[in-house]
Amino acid sequence: MIIYPSIDIKDGKCVRILHENEEEPGDLAHTVEVNDNPADQAQVFEEQGFEWLHVIDLDAAKKITPDNTVPMEELLERVSIPVQFGGGIRSMQDIEFWLKRGVAQVILGTVSMKSPELLLEACREFPGQIVAAIDARDGYVAVEGWSQTTSLKLLDLALRVENTGVAAIIYTDIDRDGSMLGPDLDKSVDLAWAVTV
C-alpha cells in the first residue's frame, strides 16, 4: 500500500476543507489554513518518508483566481518525490504545461466526464502520466470543483474511464471529505472490485 499525503492549495496556501455546511458537504468555500507555504508542507511530507504527493489547486478547480502557479512551481522545485497534480486542468496545453514543470502525473477530474475524447487523447500521448479523478456526492459524480452534481453514477463513470489508459482512478466521497469520519469503505471496496485500474 502507498499512502499519498494530500495538499490542497487555495489562495497560495495549504488548506483543509471543512465539513460545516450540511446542505453542501465539502463546500470548497469552507476551509482552514494549515500551512501558509505549500512547498514547506511538501518538504515535511517528503522528510517523513512518503513516496508520493497528491496536490490539488482548489482555486483552479472552481475557475477562481488567484493563480497558484508560482507556489506550485516552488513546491516542485523543493521535493524529489513524484507529485500528482490536478485542479482546473482541462486541455492538452494544461497537461503539457505541468508535465514539463516536473509533475509526474496529471489528474483530470471534470474532463473525465465532460471530455472523454480529451481524456483518451491525453492517455495516448502521455501513457502512465494521466490519472482520472472521480468525485461523488451521495454516489453521483460532481464536477467543476464539486459545484455541480450530475445524474451520472460513480460506478458508471469509473467503468467508462477504466479502458481509456489512465494510470489510476482517484475516488473522493464528498460527503466524507473534511468530516474527519474516515473513508466510506463500502463504496471504495465496491469501486475497487468493479474496475481494474
Short mmCIF file of C-alpha atoms in Angstrom, two decimals:
data_model
loop_
_atom_site.label_atom_id
_atom_site.label_comp_id
_atom_site.label_asym_id
_atom_site.label_seq_id
_atom_site.Cartn_x
_atom_site.Cartn_y
_atom_site.Cartn_z
CA MET A 1 0.00 0.00 0.00
CA ILE A 2 1.21 3.51 -0.87
CA ILE A 3 -0.19 6.39 1.18
CA TYR A 4 -0.47 9.69 -0.68
CA PRO A 5 -0.44 12.71 1.63
CA SER A 6 -2.58 15.47 0.17
CA ILE A 7 -2.06 19.20 -0.19
CA ASP A 8 -4.98 21.41 -1.18
CA ILE A 9 -3.91 24.87 -2.35
CA LYS A 10 -6.21 27.88 -2.01
CA ASP A 11 -5.05 31.49 -2.25
CA GLY A 12 -1.47 30.21 -2.42
CA LYS A 13 -1.72 28.41 0.93
CA CYS A 14 -2.32 24.87 2.17
CA VAL A 15 -5.85 24.39 3.46
CA ARG A 16 -8.11 21.68 4.78
CA ILE A 17 -11.70 21.54 3.56
CA LEU A 18 -14.19 21.72 6.42
CA HIS A 19 -17.47 19.82 6.61
CA GLU A 20 -19.50 22.71 8.03
CA ASN A 21 -22.32 23.09 5.53
CA GLU A 22 -24.83 20.25 5.86
CA GLU A 23 -26.62 21.37 2.68
CA GLU A 24 -23.40 21.19 0.65
CA PRO A 25 -20.86 18.88 2.31
CA GLY A 26 -17.35 19.51 1.08
CA ASP A 27 -18.12 23.11 0.14
CA LEU A 28 -14.76 24.46 -1.04
CA ALA A 29 -15.61 27.87 0.43
CA HIS A 30 -15.23 26.43 3.93
CA THR A 31 -11.55 25.83 4.60
CA VAL A 32 -8.98 26.35 7.31
CA GLU A 33 -5.34 27.21 6.65
CA VAL A 34 -2.88 24.53 7.77
CA ASN A 35 0.34 25.95 6.30
CA ASP A 36 0.98 29.25 4.53
CA ASN A 37 3.63 27.66 2.28
CA PRO A 38 2.77 24.60 0.13
CA ALA A 39 6.47 23.96 -0.62
CA ASP A 40 7.27 23.81 3.11
CA GLN A 41 4.43 21.36 3.69
CA ALA A 42 5.54 19.19 0.76
CA GLN A 43 9.06 19.07 2.17
CA VAL A 44 7.70 17.98 5.56
CA PHE A 45 5.85 15.09 3.91
CA GLU A 46 8.98 14.07 1.99
CA GLU A 47 11.09 14.17 5.16
CA GLN A 48 8.51 11.95 6.88
CA GLY A 49 9.21 9.28 4.26
CA PHE A 50 6.21 9.47 1.96
CA GLU A 51 6.84 8.14 -1.55
CA TRP A 52 4.28 10.24 -3.45
CA LEU A 53 2.46 13.54 -3.04
CA HIS A 54 -1.10 14.42 -4.14
CA VAL A 55 -1.74 18.14 -4.78
CA ILE A 56 -4.94 19.92 -5.84
CA ASP A 57 -5.36 23.57 -6.84
CA LEU A 58 -8.80 24.32 -5.37
CA ASP A 59 -8.98 27.78 -6.96
CA ALA A 60 -8.33 26.42 -10.45
CA ALA A 61 -10.85 23.61 -9.91
CA LYS A 62 -13.55 26.23 -9.39
CA LYS A 63 -12.10 28.58 -12.03
CA ILE A 64 -11.31 31.16 -9.36
CA THR A 65 -8.31 33.46 -9.23
CA PRO A 66 -5.65 33.81 -7.83
CA ASP A 67 -3.25 31.85 -9.96
CA ASN A 68 -1.39 29.27 -7.85
CA THR A 69 1.24 28.51 -10.48
CA VAL A 70 4.10 30.12 -8.54
CA PRO A 71 3.57 28.24 -5.24
CA MET A 72 3.11 25.02 -7.20
CA GLU A 73 6.35 25.54 -9.13
CA GLU A 74 8.17 26.24 -5.86
CA LEU A 75 6.75 23.01 -4.44
CA LEU A 76 8.00 21.01 -7.43
CA GLU A 77 11.49 22.52 -7.07
CA ARG A 78 11.72 21.63 -3.37
CA VAL A 79 10.82 17.93 -3.40
CA SER A 80 12.26 14.94 -5.22
CA ILE A 81 9.36 12.53 -4.67
CA PRO A 82 6.86 12.22 -7.54
CA VAL A 83 3.87 14.57 -7.45
CA GLN A 84 0.42 14.04 -8.91
CA PHE A 85 -1.35 17.33 -9.53
CA GLY A 86 -4.84 18.42 -10.55
CA GLY A 87 -7.44 21.12 -10.34
CA GLY A 88 -8.72 23.03 -13.34
CA ILE A 89 -6.69 21.08 -15.90
CA ARG A 90 -8.97 20.95 -18.93
CA SER A 91 -6.79 20.99 -22.07
CA MET A 92 -3.78 19.29 -23.64
CA GLN A 93 -1.91 22.58 -23.19
CA ASP A 94 -2.60 22.50 -19.44
CA ILE A 95 -1.40 18.89 -19.25
CA GLU A 96 1.80 19.61 -21.17
CA PHE A 97 2.44 22.74 -19.09
CA TRP A 98 2.52 20.79 -15.81
CA LEU A 99 4.32 17.72 -17.10
CA LYS A 100 7.11 19.97 -18.42
CA ARG A 101 7.43 21.52 -14.96
CA GLY A 102 8.03 18.17 -13.31
CA VAL A 103 4.61 16.83 -12.34
CA ALA A 104 4.75 13.02 -12.51
CA GLN A 105 1.00 12.51 -13.01
CA VAL A 106 -1.70 14.95 -14.08
CA ILE A 107 -5.12 14.47 -12.51
CA LEU A 108 -8.16 15.04 -14.75
CA GLY A 109 -11.45 15.39 -12.91
CA THR A 110 -14.20 17.28 -14.74
CA VAL A 111 -12.56 16.31 -18.05
CA SER A 112 -13.05 12.62 -17.21
CA MET A 113 -16.80 13.08 -17.56
CA LYS A 114 -17.28 16.08 -19.82
CA SER A 115 -14.49 15.48 -22.35
CA PRO A 116 -13.87 11.73 -22.74
CA GLU A 117 -12.11 12.33 -26.07
CA LEU A 118 -9.59 14.61 -24.36
CA LEU A 119 -9.01 12.04 -21.63
CA LEU A 120 -8.38 9.37 -24.26
CA GLU A 121 -6.01 11.64 -26.23
CA ALA A 122 -4.08 12.55 -23.08
CA CYS A 123 -3.68 8.88 -22.10
CA ARG A 124 -2.37 8.03 -25.56
CA GLU A 125 0.01 10.99 -25.64
CA PHE A 126 1.28 10.60 -22.06
CA PRO A 127 0.99 6.92 -21.06
CA GLY A 128 1.25 6.30 -17.34
CA GLN A 129 1.03 10.01 -16.54
CA ILE A 130 -2.73 10.61 -16.57
CA VAL A 131 -4.98 9.88 -13.59
CA ALA A 132 -8.78 10.21 -13.57
CA ALA A 133 -10.39 11.73 -10.50
CA ILE A 134 -14.00 10.89 -9.75
CA ASP A 135 -15.60 13.00 -7.05
CA ALA A 136 -19.05 11.88 -5.94
CA ARG A 137 -21.79 13.18 -3.69
CA ASP A 138 -24.24 10.54 -2.46
CA GLY A 139 -22.98 8.19 -5.20
CA TYR A 140 -23.37 10.69 -8.06
CA VAL A 141 -20.49 12.37 -9.90
CA ALA A 142 -19.79 16.02 -9.09
CA VAL A 143 -17.79 18.30 -11.39
CA GLU A 144 -16.45 21.86 -11.66
CA GLY A 145 -14.86 21.87 -8.23
CA TRP A 146 -17.82 19.99 -6.71
CA SER A 147 -20.20 22.82 -7.64
CA GLN A 148 -22.37 20.67 -9.94
CA THR A 149 -23.74 17.24 -9.06
CA THR A 150 -24.67 15.26 -12.15
CA SER A 151 -27.08 12.37 -12.75
CA LEU A 152 -24.17 10.04 -13.60
CA LYS A 153 -23.38 7.37 -11.03
CA LEU A 154 -19.87 6.89 -9.65
CA LEU A 155 -19.52 3.29 -10.85
CA ASP A 156 -20.85 4.12 -14.33
CA LEU A 157 -18.18 6.76 -14.85
CA ALA A 158 -15.48 4.51 -13.39
CA LEU A 159 -16.37 1.75 -15.85
CA ARG A 160 -16.35 4.25 -18.73
CA VAL A 161 -12.95 5.62 -17.71
CA GLU A 162 -11.06 2.42 -16.89
CA ASN A 163 -10.36 1.46 -20.50
CA THR A 164 -9.01 4.84 -21.60
CA GLY A 165 -5.48 4.04 -20.45
CA VAL A 166 -5.50 6.03 -17.20
CA ALA A 167 -2.80 5.06 -14.73
CA ALA A 168 -5.30 5.08 -11.86
CA ILE A 169 -8.69 6.30 -10.68
CA ILE A 170 -8.83 8.53 -7.62
CA TYR A 171 -12.17 8.48 -5.81
CA THR A 172 -13.30 11.20 -3.41
CA ASP A 173 -16.50 10.85 -1.41
CA ILE A 174 -17.54 14.49 -0.99
CA ASP A 175 -19.93 13.61 1.83
CA ARG A 176 -16.95 12.37 3.87
CA ASP A 177 -14.21 14.80 2.80
CA GLY A 178 -13.45 17.15 5.67
CA SER A 179 -15.78 15.33 8.05
CA MET A 180 -12.95 13.59 9.96
CA LEU A 181 -15.07 10.39 9.82
CA GLY A 182 -12.67 8.48 7.59
CA PRO A 183 -13.41 6.99 4.17
CA ASP A 184 -16.60 5.27 3.09
CA LEU A 185 -15.05 1.83 2.86
CA ASP A 186 -18.14 0.20 1.33
CA LYS A 187 -18.16 2.48 -1.73
CA SER A 188 -14.38 2.30 -2.01
CA VAL A 189 -14.37 -1.50 -1.96
CA ASP A 190 -17.22 -1.64 -4.49
CA LEU A 191 -15.24 0.62 -6.79
CA ALA A 192 -12.03 -1.38 -6.34
CA TRP A 193 -13.84 -4.61 -7.24
CA ALA A 194 -15.58 -3.06 -10.26
CA VAL A 195 -12.52 -1.68 -12.06
CA THR A 196 -9.06 -2.95 -12.89
CA VAL A 197 -7.03 0.29 -12.60
#
